[in-house]
CSV table of C-alpha atoms and ligand atoms in Angstrom, one decimal:
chain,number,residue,atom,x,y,z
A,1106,UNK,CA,-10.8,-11.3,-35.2
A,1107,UNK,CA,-7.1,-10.4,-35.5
A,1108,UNK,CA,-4.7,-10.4,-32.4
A,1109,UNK,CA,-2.1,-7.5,-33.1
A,1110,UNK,CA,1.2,-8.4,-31.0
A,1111,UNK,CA,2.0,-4.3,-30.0
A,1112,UNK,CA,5.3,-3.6,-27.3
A,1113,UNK,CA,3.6,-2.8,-23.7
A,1114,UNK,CA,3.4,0.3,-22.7
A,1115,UNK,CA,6.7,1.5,-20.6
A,1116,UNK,CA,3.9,3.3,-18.3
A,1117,UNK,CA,0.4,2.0,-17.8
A,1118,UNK,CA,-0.7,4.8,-16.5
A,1119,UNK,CA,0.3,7.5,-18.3
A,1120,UNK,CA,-1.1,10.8,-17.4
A,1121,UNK,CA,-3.9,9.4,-15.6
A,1122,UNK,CA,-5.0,10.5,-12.3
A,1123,UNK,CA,-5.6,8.6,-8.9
A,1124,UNK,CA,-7.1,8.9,-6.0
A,1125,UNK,CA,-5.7,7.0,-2.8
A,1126,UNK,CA,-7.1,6.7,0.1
A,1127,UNK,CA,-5.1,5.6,3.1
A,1128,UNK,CA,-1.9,6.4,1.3
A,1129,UNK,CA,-0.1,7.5,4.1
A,1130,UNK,CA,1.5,4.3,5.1
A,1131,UNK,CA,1.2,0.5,4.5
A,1132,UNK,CA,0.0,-1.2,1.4
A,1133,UNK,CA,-1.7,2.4,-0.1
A,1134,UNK,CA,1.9,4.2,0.3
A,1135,UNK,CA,3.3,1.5,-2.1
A,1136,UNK,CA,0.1,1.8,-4.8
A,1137,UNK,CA,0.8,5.6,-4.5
A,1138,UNK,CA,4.6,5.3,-5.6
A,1139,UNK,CA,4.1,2.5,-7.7
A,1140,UNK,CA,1.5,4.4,-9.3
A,1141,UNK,CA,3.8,7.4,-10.1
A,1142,UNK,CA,6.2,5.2,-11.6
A,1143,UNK,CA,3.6,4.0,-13.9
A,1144,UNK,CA,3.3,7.5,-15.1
A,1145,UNK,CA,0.2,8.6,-12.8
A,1146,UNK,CA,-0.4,11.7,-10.5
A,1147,UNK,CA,-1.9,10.8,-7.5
A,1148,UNK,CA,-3.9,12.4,-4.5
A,1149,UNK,CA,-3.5,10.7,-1.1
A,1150,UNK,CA,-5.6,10.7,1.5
A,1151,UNK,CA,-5.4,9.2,4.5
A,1152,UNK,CA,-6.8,10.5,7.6
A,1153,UNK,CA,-3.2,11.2,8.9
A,1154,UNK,CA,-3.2,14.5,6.6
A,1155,UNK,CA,0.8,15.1,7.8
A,1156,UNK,CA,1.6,11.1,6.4
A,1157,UNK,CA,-0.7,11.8,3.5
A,1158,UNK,CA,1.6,15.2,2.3
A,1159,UNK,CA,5.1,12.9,3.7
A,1160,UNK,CA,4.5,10.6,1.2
A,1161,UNK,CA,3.6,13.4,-1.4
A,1162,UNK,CA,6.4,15.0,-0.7
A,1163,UNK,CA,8.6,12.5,-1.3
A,1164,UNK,CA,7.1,11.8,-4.5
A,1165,UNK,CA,7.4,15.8,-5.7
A,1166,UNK,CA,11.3,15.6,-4.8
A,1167,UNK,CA,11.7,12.6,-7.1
A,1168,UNK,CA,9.8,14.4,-9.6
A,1169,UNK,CA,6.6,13.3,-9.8
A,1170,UNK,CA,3.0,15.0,-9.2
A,1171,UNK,CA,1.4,14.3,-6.0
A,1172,UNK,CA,-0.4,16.2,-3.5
A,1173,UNK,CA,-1.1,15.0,0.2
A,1174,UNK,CA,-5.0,15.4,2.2
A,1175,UNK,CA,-6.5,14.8,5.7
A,1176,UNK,CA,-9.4,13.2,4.8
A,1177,UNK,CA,-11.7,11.0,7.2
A,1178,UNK,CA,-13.3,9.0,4.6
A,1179,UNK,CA,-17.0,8.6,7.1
A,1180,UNK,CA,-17.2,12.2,6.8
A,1181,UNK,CA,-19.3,13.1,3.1
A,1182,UNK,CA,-18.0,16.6,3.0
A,1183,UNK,CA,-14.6,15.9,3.2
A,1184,UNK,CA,-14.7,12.9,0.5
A,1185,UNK,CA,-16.3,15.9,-1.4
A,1186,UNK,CA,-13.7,18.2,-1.2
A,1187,UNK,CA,-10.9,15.4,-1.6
A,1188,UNK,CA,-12.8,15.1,-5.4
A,1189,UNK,CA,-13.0,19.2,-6.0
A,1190,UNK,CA,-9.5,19.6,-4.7
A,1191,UNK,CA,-8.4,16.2,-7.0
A,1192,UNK,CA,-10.6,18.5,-10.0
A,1193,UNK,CA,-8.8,21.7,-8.8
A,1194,UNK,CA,-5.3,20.7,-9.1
A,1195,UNK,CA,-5.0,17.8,-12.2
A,1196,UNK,CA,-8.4,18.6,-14.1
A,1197,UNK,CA,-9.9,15.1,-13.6
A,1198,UNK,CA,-9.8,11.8,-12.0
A,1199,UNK,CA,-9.3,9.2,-13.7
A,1200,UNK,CA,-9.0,5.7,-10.5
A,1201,UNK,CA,-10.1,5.7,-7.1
A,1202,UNK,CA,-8.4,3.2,-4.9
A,1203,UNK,CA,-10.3,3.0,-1.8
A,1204,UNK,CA,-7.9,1.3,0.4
A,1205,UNK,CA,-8.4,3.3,3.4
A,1206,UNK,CA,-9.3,1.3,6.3
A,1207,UNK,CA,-9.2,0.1,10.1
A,1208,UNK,CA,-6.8,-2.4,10.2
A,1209,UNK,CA,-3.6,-2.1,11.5
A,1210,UNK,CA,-2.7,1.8,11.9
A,1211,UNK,CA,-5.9,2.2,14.3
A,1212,UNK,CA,-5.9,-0.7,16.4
A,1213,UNK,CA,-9.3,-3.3,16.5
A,1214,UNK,CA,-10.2,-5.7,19.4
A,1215,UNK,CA,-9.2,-9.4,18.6
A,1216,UNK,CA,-12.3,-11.2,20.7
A,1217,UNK,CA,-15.3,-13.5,20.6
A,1218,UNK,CA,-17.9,-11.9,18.6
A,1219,UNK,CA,-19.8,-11.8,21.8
A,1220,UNK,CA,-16.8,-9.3,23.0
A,1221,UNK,CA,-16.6,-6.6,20.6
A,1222,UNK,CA,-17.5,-3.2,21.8
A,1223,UNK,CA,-20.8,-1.5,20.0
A,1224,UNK,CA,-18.8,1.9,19.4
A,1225,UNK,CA,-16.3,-0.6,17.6
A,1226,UNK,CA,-17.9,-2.1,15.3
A,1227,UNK,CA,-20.4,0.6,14.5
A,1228,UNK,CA,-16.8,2.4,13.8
A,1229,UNK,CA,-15.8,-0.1,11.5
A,1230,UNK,CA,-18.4,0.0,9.5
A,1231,UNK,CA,-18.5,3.5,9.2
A,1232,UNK,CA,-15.0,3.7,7.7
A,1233,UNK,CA,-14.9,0.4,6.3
A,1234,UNK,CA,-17.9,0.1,4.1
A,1235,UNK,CA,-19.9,3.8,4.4
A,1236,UNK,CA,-16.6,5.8,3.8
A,1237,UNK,CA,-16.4,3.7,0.6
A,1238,UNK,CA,-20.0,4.8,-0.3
A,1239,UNK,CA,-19.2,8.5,0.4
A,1240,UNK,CA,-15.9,8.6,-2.1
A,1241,UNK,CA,-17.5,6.7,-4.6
A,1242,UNK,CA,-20.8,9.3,-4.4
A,1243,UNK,CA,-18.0,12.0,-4.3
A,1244,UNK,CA,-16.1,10.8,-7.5
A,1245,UNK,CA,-18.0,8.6,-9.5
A,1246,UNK,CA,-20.1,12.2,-10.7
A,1247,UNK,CA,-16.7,13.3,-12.0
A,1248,UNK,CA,-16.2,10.3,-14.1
A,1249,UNK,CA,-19.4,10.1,-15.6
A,1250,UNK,CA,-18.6,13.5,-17.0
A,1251,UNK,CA,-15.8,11.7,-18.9
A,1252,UNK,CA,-17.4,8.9,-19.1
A,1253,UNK,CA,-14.4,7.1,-17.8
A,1254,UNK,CA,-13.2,5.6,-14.5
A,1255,UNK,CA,-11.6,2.9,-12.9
A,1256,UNK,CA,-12.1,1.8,-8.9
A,1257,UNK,CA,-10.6,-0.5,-7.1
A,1258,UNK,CA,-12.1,-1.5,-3.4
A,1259,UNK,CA,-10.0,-3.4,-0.8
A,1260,UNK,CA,-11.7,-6.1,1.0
A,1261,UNK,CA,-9.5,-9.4,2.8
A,1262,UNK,CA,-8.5,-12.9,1.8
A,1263,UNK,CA,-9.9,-13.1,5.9
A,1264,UNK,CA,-13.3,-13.2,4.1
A,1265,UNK,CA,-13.3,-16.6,2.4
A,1266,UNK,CA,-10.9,-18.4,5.0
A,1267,UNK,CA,-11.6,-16.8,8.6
A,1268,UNK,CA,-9.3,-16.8,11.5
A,1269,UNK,CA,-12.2,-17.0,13.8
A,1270,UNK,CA,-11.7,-13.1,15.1
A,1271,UNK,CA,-12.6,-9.9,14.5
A,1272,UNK,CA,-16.0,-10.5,13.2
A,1273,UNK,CA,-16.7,-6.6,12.8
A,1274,UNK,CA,-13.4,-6.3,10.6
A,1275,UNK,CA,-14.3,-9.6,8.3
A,1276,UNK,CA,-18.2,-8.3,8.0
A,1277,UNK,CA,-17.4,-5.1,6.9
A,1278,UNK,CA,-14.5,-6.5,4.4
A,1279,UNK,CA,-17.7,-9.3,3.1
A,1280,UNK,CA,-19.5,-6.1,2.7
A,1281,UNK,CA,-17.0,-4.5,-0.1
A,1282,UNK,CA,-17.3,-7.6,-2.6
A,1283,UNK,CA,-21.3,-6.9,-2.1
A,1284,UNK,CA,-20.9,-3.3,-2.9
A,1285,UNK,CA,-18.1,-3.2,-5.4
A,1286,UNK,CA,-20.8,-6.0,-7.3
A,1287,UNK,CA,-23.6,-3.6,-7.2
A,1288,UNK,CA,-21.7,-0.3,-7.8
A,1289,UNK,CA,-20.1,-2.3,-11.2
A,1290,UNK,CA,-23.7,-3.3,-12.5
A,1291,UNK,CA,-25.1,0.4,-11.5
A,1292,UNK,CA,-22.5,2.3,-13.4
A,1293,UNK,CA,-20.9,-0.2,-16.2
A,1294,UNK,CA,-22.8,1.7,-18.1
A,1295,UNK,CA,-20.6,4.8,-17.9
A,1296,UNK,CA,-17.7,2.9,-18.4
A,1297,UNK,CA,-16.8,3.1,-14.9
A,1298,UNK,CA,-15.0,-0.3,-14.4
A,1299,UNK,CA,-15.5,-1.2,-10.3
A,1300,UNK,CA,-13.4,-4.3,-8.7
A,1301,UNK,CA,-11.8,-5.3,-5.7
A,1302,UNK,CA,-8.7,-6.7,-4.4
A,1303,UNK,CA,-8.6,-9.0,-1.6
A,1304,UNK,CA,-5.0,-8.8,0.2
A,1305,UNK,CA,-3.4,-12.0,2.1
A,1306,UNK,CA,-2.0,-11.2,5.3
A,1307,UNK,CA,0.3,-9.1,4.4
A,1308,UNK,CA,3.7,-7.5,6.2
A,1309,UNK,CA,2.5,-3.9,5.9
A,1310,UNK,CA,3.6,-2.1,9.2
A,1311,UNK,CA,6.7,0.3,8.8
A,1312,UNK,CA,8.8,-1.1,11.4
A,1313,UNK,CA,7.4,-3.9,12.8
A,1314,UNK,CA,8.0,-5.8,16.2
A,1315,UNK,CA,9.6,-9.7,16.1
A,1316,UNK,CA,5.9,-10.5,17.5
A,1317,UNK,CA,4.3,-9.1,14.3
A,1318,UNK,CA,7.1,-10.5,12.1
A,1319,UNK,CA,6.3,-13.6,13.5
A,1320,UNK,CA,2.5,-13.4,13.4
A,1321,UNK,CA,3.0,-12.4,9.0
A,1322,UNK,CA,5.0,-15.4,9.0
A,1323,UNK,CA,2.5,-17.8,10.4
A,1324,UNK,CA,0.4,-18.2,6.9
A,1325,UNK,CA,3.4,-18.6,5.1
A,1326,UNK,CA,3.4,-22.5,5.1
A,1327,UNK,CA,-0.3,-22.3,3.9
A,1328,UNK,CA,0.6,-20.7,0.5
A,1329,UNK,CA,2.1,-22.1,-2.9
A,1330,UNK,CA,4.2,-19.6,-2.8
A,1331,UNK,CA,6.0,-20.1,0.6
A,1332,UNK,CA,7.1,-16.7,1.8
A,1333,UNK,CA,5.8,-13.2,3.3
A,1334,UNK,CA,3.5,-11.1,1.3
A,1335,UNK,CA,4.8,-7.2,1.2
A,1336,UNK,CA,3.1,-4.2,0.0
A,1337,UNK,CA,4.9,-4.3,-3.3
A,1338,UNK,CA,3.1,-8.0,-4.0
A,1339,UNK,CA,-0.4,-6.4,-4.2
A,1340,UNK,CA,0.6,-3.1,-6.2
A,1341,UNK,CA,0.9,-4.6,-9.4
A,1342,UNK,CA,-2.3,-6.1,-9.7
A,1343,UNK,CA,-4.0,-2.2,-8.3
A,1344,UNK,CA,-2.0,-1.0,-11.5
A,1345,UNK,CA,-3.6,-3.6,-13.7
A,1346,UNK,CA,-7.2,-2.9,-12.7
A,1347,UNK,CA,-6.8,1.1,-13.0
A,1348,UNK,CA,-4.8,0.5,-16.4
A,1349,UNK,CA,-6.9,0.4,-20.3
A,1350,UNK,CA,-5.7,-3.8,-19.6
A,1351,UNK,CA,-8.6,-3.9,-17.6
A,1352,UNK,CA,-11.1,-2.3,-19.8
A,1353,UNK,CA,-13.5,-5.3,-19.9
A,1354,UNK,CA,-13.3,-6.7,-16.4
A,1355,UNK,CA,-15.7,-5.5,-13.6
A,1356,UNK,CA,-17.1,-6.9,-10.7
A,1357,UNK,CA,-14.3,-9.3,-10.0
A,1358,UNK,CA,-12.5,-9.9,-6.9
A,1359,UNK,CA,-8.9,-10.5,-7.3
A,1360,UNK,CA,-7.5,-12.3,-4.2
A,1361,UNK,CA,-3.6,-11.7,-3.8
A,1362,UNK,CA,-2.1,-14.0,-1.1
A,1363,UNK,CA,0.6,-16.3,-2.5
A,1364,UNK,CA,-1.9,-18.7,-3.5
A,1365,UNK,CA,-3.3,-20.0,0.1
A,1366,UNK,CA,-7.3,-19.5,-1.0
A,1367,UNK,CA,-8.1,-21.0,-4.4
A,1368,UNK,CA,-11.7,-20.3,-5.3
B,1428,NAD,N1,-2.0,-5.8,5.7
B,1428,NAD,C1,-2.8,-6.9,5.6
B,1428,NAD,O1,-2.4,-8.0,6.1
B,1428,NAD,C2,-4.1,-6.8,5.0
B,1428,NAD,C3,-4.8,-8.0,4.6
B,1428,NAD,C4,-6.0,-7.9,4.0
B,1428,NAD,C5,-6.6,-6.7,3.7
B,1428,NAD,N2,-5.9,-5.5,4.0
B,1428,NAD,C6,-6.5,-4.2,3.7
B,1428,NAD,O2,-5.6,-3.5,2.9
B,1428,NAD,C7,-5.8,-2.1,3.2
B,1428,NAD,C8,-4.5,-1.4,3.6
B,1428,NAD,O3,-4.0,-2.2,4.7
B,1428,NAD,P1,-2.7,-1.8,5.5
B,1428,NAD,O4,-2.1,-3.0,6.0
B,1428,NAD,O5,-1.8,-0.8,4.7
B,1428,NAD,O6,-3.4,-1.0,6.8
B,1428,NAD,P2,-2.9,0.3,7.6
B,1428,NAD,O7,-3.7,0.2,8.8
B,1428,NAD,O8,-1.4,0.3,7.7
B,1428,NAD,O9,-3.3,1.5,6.6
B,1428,NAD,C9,-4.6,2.0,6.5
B,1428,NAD,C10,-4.5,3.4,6.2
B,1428,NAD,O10,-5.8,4.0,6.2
B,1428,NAD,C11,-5.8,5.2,6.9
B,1428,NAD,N3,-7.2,5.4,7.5
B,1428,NAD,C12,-7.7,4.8,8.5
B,1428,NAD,N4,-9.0,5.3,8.8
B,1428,NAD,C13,-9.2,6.3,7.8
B,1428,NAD,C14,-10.2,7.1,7.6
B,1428,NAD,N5,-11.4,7.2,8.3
B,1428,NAD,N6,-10.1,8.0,6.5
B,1428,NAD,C15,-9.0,8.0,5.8
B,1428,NAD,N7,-8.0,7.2,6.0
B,1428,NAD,C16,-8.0,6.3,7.0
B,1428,NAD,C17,-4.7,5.0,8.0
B,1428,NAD,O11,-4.3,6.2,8.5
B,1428,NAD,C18,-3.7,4.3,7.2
B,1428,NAD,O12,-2.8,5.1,6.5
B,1428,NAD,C19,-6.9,-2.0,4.2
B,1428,NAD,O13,-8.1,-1.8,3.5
B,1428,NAD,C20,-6.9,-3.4,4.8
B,1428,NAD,O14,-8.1,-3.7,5.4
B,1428,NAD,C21,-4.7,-5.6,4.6
């Protein structure tokens, strides 16, 4: 076989189109811009629908395409209509980035797993790992059409190096690498690449206090590369796996945290 040496593309992503949930703030805010600078249009939904059409907006007014949607990913229907509005407006979907999550935004109790309350972590899994299923059965039909599609699932570096609290978060974050496996064996066959990013702790909060500066900075001297991970850190690598670079990588589980777990 011959390698041909060809110039990069200037834009990965070129008229392809996204779908990001949770992109009202944090770490999906930053794929959704960094994703229009790669050439994509992107929908973002985030269950703040006002953040969600912010950070559209701002997109529009430095000319790129984006449109903004309240969308509670545990609910089917609405992870439905996110796909036929997505169909509606750009005429196909080409990545899913299901980012959307409790974490920060909606707060989680930090106690013994003795200590958690039922509702809690019967809500966590509900977002975390059955509002994943309900995009994925909402979009992956779409793709199949085209035969064509790229997802990318967020679990946690917390998974393979626990802080010893919040079991419901870290179960339901173990849970994604199990699905995004399955999902990538189940429809490989369409093309349909499926992996999964696993984020470091990362400084993701819009204006956070000294306390949480302070608490981001704490696995800092754990990792080779000594110093805070930011938003902008993980996008790259959520370009990579929607881009044609990753046309023949699936089922993988990219962790992105400065080099603190090596596995
Ligand atoms: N920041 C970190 O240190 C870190 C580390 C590891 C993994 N992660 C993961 O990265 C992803 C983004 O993290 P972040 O720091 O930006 O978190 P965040 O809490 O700031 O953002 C999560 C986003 O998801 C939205 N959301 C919550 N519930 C939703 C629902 N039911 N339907 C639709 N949208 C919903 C929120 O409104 C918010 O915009 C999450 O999956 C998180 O678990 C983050």
């Amino acid at each position: 076989m011959q390698f041909e040496i060809s110039p990069l593309p200037a834009q990965r992503l070129k008229d392809r189109v996204a779908i990001i949930t949770g992109g009202a703030h944090g770490i999906g805010k930053a794929y959704a811009h960094r994703f229009v600078a790669e050439g994509a249009k992107v929908v973002i939904a985030d269950i703040d629908g006002e953040g969600a059409e912010q950070v559209a907006q701002e997109i529009r007014a430095a000319g790129g395409q984006a449109i903004g949607l309240m969308v509670d990913i545990s609910k089917l229907a609405l992870c439905q209509q996110m796909a036929q509005t997505a169909m509606e407006h750009f005429g196909q979907i080409d990545a899913l980035v299901n980012n959307a999550a409790l974490f920060s935004r909606i707060p989680m109790t930090r106690a013994r797993f003795d200590a958690i309350p039922e509702e809690e972590w019967d809500r966590m899994f509900e977002v975390n790992v059955k509002g994943i299923w309900y995009t994925c059965r909402s979009v992956v039909p779409f793709m199949e059409a085209r035969q064509h599609g790229r997802i990318v699932n967020v679990s946690s570096s917390t998974v393979f190096q626990s802080p010893g609290t919040r079991i419901h978060y870290i179960s339901s974050k173990a849970a994604v690498i199990g699905f995004t496996r399955t999902l990538a064996r189940e429809i490989g066959i369409s093309n349909i690449t499926v992996n999964c990013i696993s984020p470091g702790s990362t400084l993701s909060e819009e204006n956070p206090s000294e306390e949480t500066k302070d608490y981001r900075k704490r696995r800092v001297a754990d990792r080779a590369i000594q110093r805070i991970q930011y938003p902008d850190d993980l996008a790259g690598a959520a370009v990579f796996l929607c881009s044609q670079d990753s046309a023949f990588i699936s089922g993988q589980n990219l962790i992105i945290d400065g080099g603190q777990v090596m596995i």
